Amino acid sequence: MKDNVDRRMDQWRVERPDIDPAPMGVVGRIQRASRLLERELRDNFAKFDLQIWEFDMAGTLLRSGPPYQLTAGQLVESSMVTSGAITNRIDRLVAKGLVTREVDPRNRRSVLITLTEQGKELIDRVVADHVDLEARLLSTLSGPDRERLAGLLRELLIGLGDGDPGNPLKS
């Protein structure tokens, strides 16, 4: 059975027999899988009136453990968005009652973002549903195949410069 990427690669082999489109097959499949997975995740989060980035930020706070609090700078690092964008995102999470923002009493130049009880309860509910969805999305792969794929993707990401094993917020 062929997928959409196979058909595109076949076309390149005809049009440009002088090149090997194999790298296009790998990158194309990663991009296509990313779009398809993101659509499913977006639709699932919408059931909880959340966007992907909202779950990501609130989930980062929950994963940080009690008191479920990080500085705005730590959230910038974990989400890889600009400080301007993070301010807007934090504003939106505050407006939804999912987080609070306060000046750090130990460092007045720093802002602390804390997951509210409402935010914690929501993310606790959503994360279980989210993991179930991801398991269903990967159900066509066996357990060993999922582990092998995760390992290969990890190698690729590290090779592309992603990840910092010494900093759990950068994963």
mmCIF file of C-alpha atoms in Angstrom:
data_model
loop_
_atom_site.group_PDB
_atom_site.id
_atom_site.type_symbol
_atom_site.label_atom_id
_atom_site.label_comp_id
_atom_site.label_asym_id
_atom_site.label_seq_id
_atom_site.Cartn_x
_atom_site.Cartn_y
_atom_site.Cartn_z
ATOM 1 C CA MET A 1 0.000 0.000 0.000
ATOM 2 C CA LYS A 2 1.267 3.477 -0.867
ATOM 3 C CA ASP A 3 0.699 6.728 0.959
ATOM 4 C CA ASN A 4 0.432 10.247 -0.453
ATOM 5 C CA VAL A 5 4.159 10.810 -0.006
ATOM 6 C CA ASP A 6 4.976 7.710 -2.111
ATOM 7 C CA ARG A 7 2.976 9.159 -4.995
ATOM 8 C CA ARG A 8 4.850 12.462 -4.788
ATOM 9 C CA MET A 9 8.196 10.686 -4.670
ATOM 10 C CA ASP A 10 7.220 8.609 -7.724
ATOM 11 C CA GLN A 11 6.493 11.846 -9.575
ATOM 12 C CA TRP A 12 9.898 13.253 -8.618
ATOM 13 C CA ARG A 13 11.619 10.058 -9.809
ATOM 14 C CA VAL A 14 9.999 10.527 -13.230
ATOM 15 C CA GLU A 15 10.560 14.278 -13.458
ATOM 16 C CA ARG A 16 14.056 14.274 -11.928
ATOM 17 C CA PRO A 17 15.612 10.797 -12.260
ATOM 18 C CA ASP A 18 18.980 12.363 -11.394
ATOM 19 C CA ILE A 19 18.037 12.893 -7.725
ATOM 20 C CA ASP A 20 17.139 10.489 -4.938
ATOM 21 C CA PRO A 21 13.926 11.740 -3.322
ATOM 22 C CA ALA A 22 14.335 9.479 -0.253
ATOM 23 C CA PRO A 23 15.018 12.414 2.123
ATOM 24 C CA MET A 24 11.819 14.053 0.839
ATOM 25 C CA GLY A 25 9.976 10.892 1.834
ATOM 26 C CA VAL A 26 11.190 11.046 5.428
ATOM 27 C CA VAL A 27 10.724 14.785 5.910
ATOM 28 C CA GLY A 28 7.422 14.776 4.012
ATOM 29 C CA ARG A 29 6.043 11.992 6.191
ATOM 30 C CA ILE A 30 7.130 13.757 9.391
ATOM 31 C CA GLN A 31 5.485 16.988 8.209
ATOM 32 C CA ARG A 32 2.310 15.235 7.083
ATOM 33 C CA ALA A 33 2.069 13.193 10.292
ATOM 34 C CA SER A 34 2.606 16.375 12.303
ATOM 35 C CA ARG A 35 -0.265 18.148 10.523
ATOM 36 C CA LEU A 36 -2.618 15.179 10.875
ATOM 37 C CA LEU A 37 -1.756 14.661 14.549
ATOM 38 C CA GLU A 38 -2.045 18.374 15.295
ATOM 39 C CA ARG A 39 -5.522 18.465 13.761
ATOM 40 C CA GLU A 40 -6.645 15.595 15.994
ATOM 41 C CA LEU A 41 -5.093 17.191 19.080
ATOM 42 C CA ARG A 42 -6.623 20.585 18.282
ATOM 43 C CA ASP A 43 -10.078 19.039 17.880
ATOM 44 C CA ASN A 44 -9.708 17.113 21.141
ATOM 45 C CA PHE A 45 -8.558 20.163 23.131
ATOM 46 C CA ALA A 46 -11.449 22.169 21.677
ATOM 47 C CA LYS A 47 -13.838 19.837 23.570
ATOM 48 C CA PHE A 48 -12.343 21.350 26.727
ATOM 49 C CA ASP A 49 -12.353 24.913 25.354
ATOM 50 C CA LEU A 50 -8.555 24.825 25.101
ATOM 51 C CA GLN A 51 -6.062 25.499 22.376
ATOM 52 C CA ILE A 52 -2.911 23.392 22.025
ATOM 53 C CA TRP A 53 -0.671 26.160 23.370
ATOM 54 C CA GLU A 54 -2.956 26.642 26.402
ATOM 55 C CA PHE A 55 -2.649 22.973 27.292
ATOM 56 C CA ASP A 56 1.101 23.138 26.680
ATOM 57 C CA MET A 57 1.621 26.099 29.018
ATOM 58 C CA ALA A 58 -0.750 24.930 31.749
ATOM 59 C CA GLY A 59 0.634 21.401 31.419
ATOM 60 C CA THR A 60 4.162 22.748 31.819
ATOM 61 C CA LEU A 61 3.097 24.361 35.082
ATOM 62 C CA LEU A 62 1.443 21.134 36.249
ATOM 63 C CA ARG A 63 4.513 19.060 35.314
ATOM 64 C CA SER A 64 6.703 21.436 37.313
ATOM 65 C CA GLY A 65 5.102 20.053 40.494
ATOM 66 C CA PRO A 66 3.865 21.910 43.550
ATOM 67 C CA PRO A 67 3.490 24.837 43.854
ATOM 68 C CA TYR A 68 2.818 24.621 40.058
ATOM 69 C CA GLN A 69 4.644 27.872 39.535
ATOM 70 C CA LEU A 70 7.317 29.086 37.119
ATOM 71 C CA THR A 71 8.711 32.446 36.159
ATOM 72 C CA ALA A 72 7.591 33.947 32.879
ATOM 73 C CA GLY A 73 11.181 33.447 31.689
ATOM 74 C CA GLN A 74 11.018 29.724 32.420
ATOM 75 C CA LEU A 75 7.770 29.518 30.448
ATOM 76 C CA VAL A 76 9.430 31.365 27.537
ATOM 77 C CA GLU A 77 12.226 28.784 27.542
ATOM 78 C CA SER A 78 9.878 25.818 27.737
ATOM 79 C CA SER A 79 7.574 27.064 24.989
ATOM 80 C CA MET A 80 10.178 28.661 22.698
ATOM 81 C CA VAL A 81 8.107 31.772 22.024
ATOM 82 C CA THR A 82 9.144 35.377 22.389
ATOM 83 C CA SER A 83 8.663 37.274 25.624
ATOM 84 C CA GLY A 84 6.065 39.440 23.844
ATOM 85 C CA ALA A 85 4.102 36.399 22.777
ATOM 86 C CA ILE A 86 4.331 34.844 26.225
ATOM 87 C CA THR A 87 2.872 37.991 27.790
ATOM 88 C CA ASN A 88 -0.135 37.768 25.477
ATOM 89 C CA ARG A 89 -0.557 34.068 26.187
ATOM 90 C CA ILE A 90 -0.309 34.548 29.937
ATOM 91 C CA ASP A 91 -2.890 37.353 29.703
ATOM 92 C CA ARG A 92 -5.274 34.945 27.970
ATOM 93 C CA LEU A 93 -4.707 32.195 30.554
ATOM 94 C CA VAL A 94 -5.265 34.704 33.380
ATOM 95 C CA ALA A 95 -8.515 35.845 31.717
ATOM 96 C CA LYS A 96 -9.687 32.202 31.618
ATOM 97 C CA GLY A 97 -8.863 31.759 35.296
ATOM 98 C CA LEU A 98 -6.273 29.053 34.608
ATOM 99 C CA VAL A 99 -3.245 30.907 35.991
ATOM 100 C CA THR A 100 -2.356 33.863 38.170
ATOM 101 C CA ARG A 101 0.464 36.318 37.647
ATOM 102 C CA GLU A 102 2.327 38.085 40.444
ATOM 103 C CA VAL A 103 5.622 39.838 40.971
ATOM 104 C CA ASP A 104 8.208 37.512 42.499
ATOM 105 C CA PRO A 105 8.741 38.776 46.077
ATOM 106 C CA ARG A 106 12.356 37.511 45.963
ATOM 107 C CA ASN A 107 13.136 39.280 42.675
ATOM 108 C CA ARG A 108 10.901 42.227 41.790
ATOM 109 C CA ARG A 109 12.061 42.077 38.142
ATOM 110 C CA SER A 110 10.601 38.603 37.732
ATOM 111 C CA VAL A 111 6.976 37.544 37.323
ATOM 112 C CA LEU A 112 5.638 34.286 38.765
ATOM 113 C CA ILE A 113 2.967 32.374 36.871
ATOM 114 C CA THR A 114 0.986 29.946 39.023
ATOM 115 C CA LEU A 115 -1.564 27.363 37.961
ATOM 116 C CA THR A 116 -4.877 28.037 39.704
ATOM 117 C CA GLU A 117 -6.881 25.267 41.341
ATOM 118 C CA GLN A 118 -9.342 25.579 38.426
ATOM 119 C CA GLY A 119 -6.443 25.254 35.974
ATOM 120 C CA LYS A 120 -5.013 22.251 37.803
ATOM 121 C CA GLU A 121 -8.367 20.457 37.867
ATOM 122 C CA LEU A 122 -8.908 21.124 34.152
ATOM 123 C CA ILE A 123 -5.444 19.982 33.077
ATOM 124 C CA ASP A 124 -5.682 16.896 35.304
ATOM 125 C CA ARG A 125 -8.889 15.956 33.441
ATOM 126 C CA VAL A 126 -7.579 16.873 30.008
ATOM 127 C CA VAL A 127 -4.233 15.081 30.292
ATOM 128 C CA ALA A 128 -5.865 11.678 30.843
ATOM 129 C CA ASP A 129 -8.096 12.193 27.796
ATOM 130 C CA HIS A 130 -5.107 13.512 25.826
ATOM 131 C CA VAL A 131 -2.989 10.435 26.566
ATOM 132 C CA ASP A 132 -5.890 8.153 25.596
ATOM 133 C CA LEU A 133 -6.248 10.003 22.286
ATOM 134 C CA GLU A 134 -2.530 9.769 21.557
ATOM 135 C CA ALA A 135 -2.612 6.029 22.302
ATOM 136 C CA ARG A 136 -5.497 5.636 19.832
ATOM 137 C CA LEU A 137 -3.657 7.707 17.217
ATOM 138 C CA LEU A 138 -0.618 5.432 17.521
ATOM 139 C CA SER A 139 -2.607 2.192 17.740
ATOM 140 C CA THR A 140 -1.594 1.086 14.232
ATOM 141 C CA LEU A 141 1.960 0.664 15.572
ATOM 142 C CA SER A 142 2.947 -2.141 17.927
ATOM 143 C CA GLY A 143 4.537 -1.298 21.265
ATOM 144 C CA PRO A 144 8.052 -2.131 20.024
ATOM 145 C CA ASP A 145 7.457 -0.113 16.839
ATOM 146 C CA ARG A 146 6.331 2.905 18.886
ATOM 147 C CA GLU A 147 9.467 2.619 21.019
ATOM 148 C CA ARG A 148 11.676 2.312 17.937
ATOM 149 C CA LEU A 149 9.985 5.299 16.285
ATOM 150 C CA ALA A 150 10.334 7.365 19.476
ATOM 151 C CA GLY A 151 14.037 6.507 19.600
ATOM 152 C CA LEU A 152 14.604 7.434 15.969
ATOM 153 C CA LEU A 153 12.710 10.706 16.347
ATOM 154 C CA ARG A 154 14.704 11.479 19.517
ATOM 155 C CA GLU A 155 17.951 10.933 17.586
ATOM 156 C CA LEU A 156 16.717 13.181 14.803
ATOM 157 C CA LEU A 157 15.652 15.948 17.187
ATOM 158 C CA ILE A 158 18.943 15.851 19.063
ATOM 159 C CA GLY A 159 20.783 15.933 15.737
ATOM 160 C CA LEU A 160 18.755 18.992 14.773
ATOM 161 C CA GLY A 161 19.827 20.716 17.998
ATOM 162 C CA ASP A 162 16.671 20.167 20.049
ATOM 163 C CA GLY A 163 16.685 19.136 23.645
ATOM 164 C CA ASP A 164 18.830 19.816 26.637
ATOM 165 C CA PRO A 165 19.023 16.796 28.938
ATOM 166 C CA GLY A 166 20.294 19.029 31.749
ATOM 167 C CA ASN A 167 17.204 21.245 31.659
ATOM 168 C CA PRO A 168 13.853 19.460 32.048
ATOM 169 C CA LEU A 169 11.998 22.604 30.945
ATOM 170 C CA LYS A 170 13.564 22.405 27.485
ATOM 171 C CA SER A 171 12.167 18.981 26.661
#
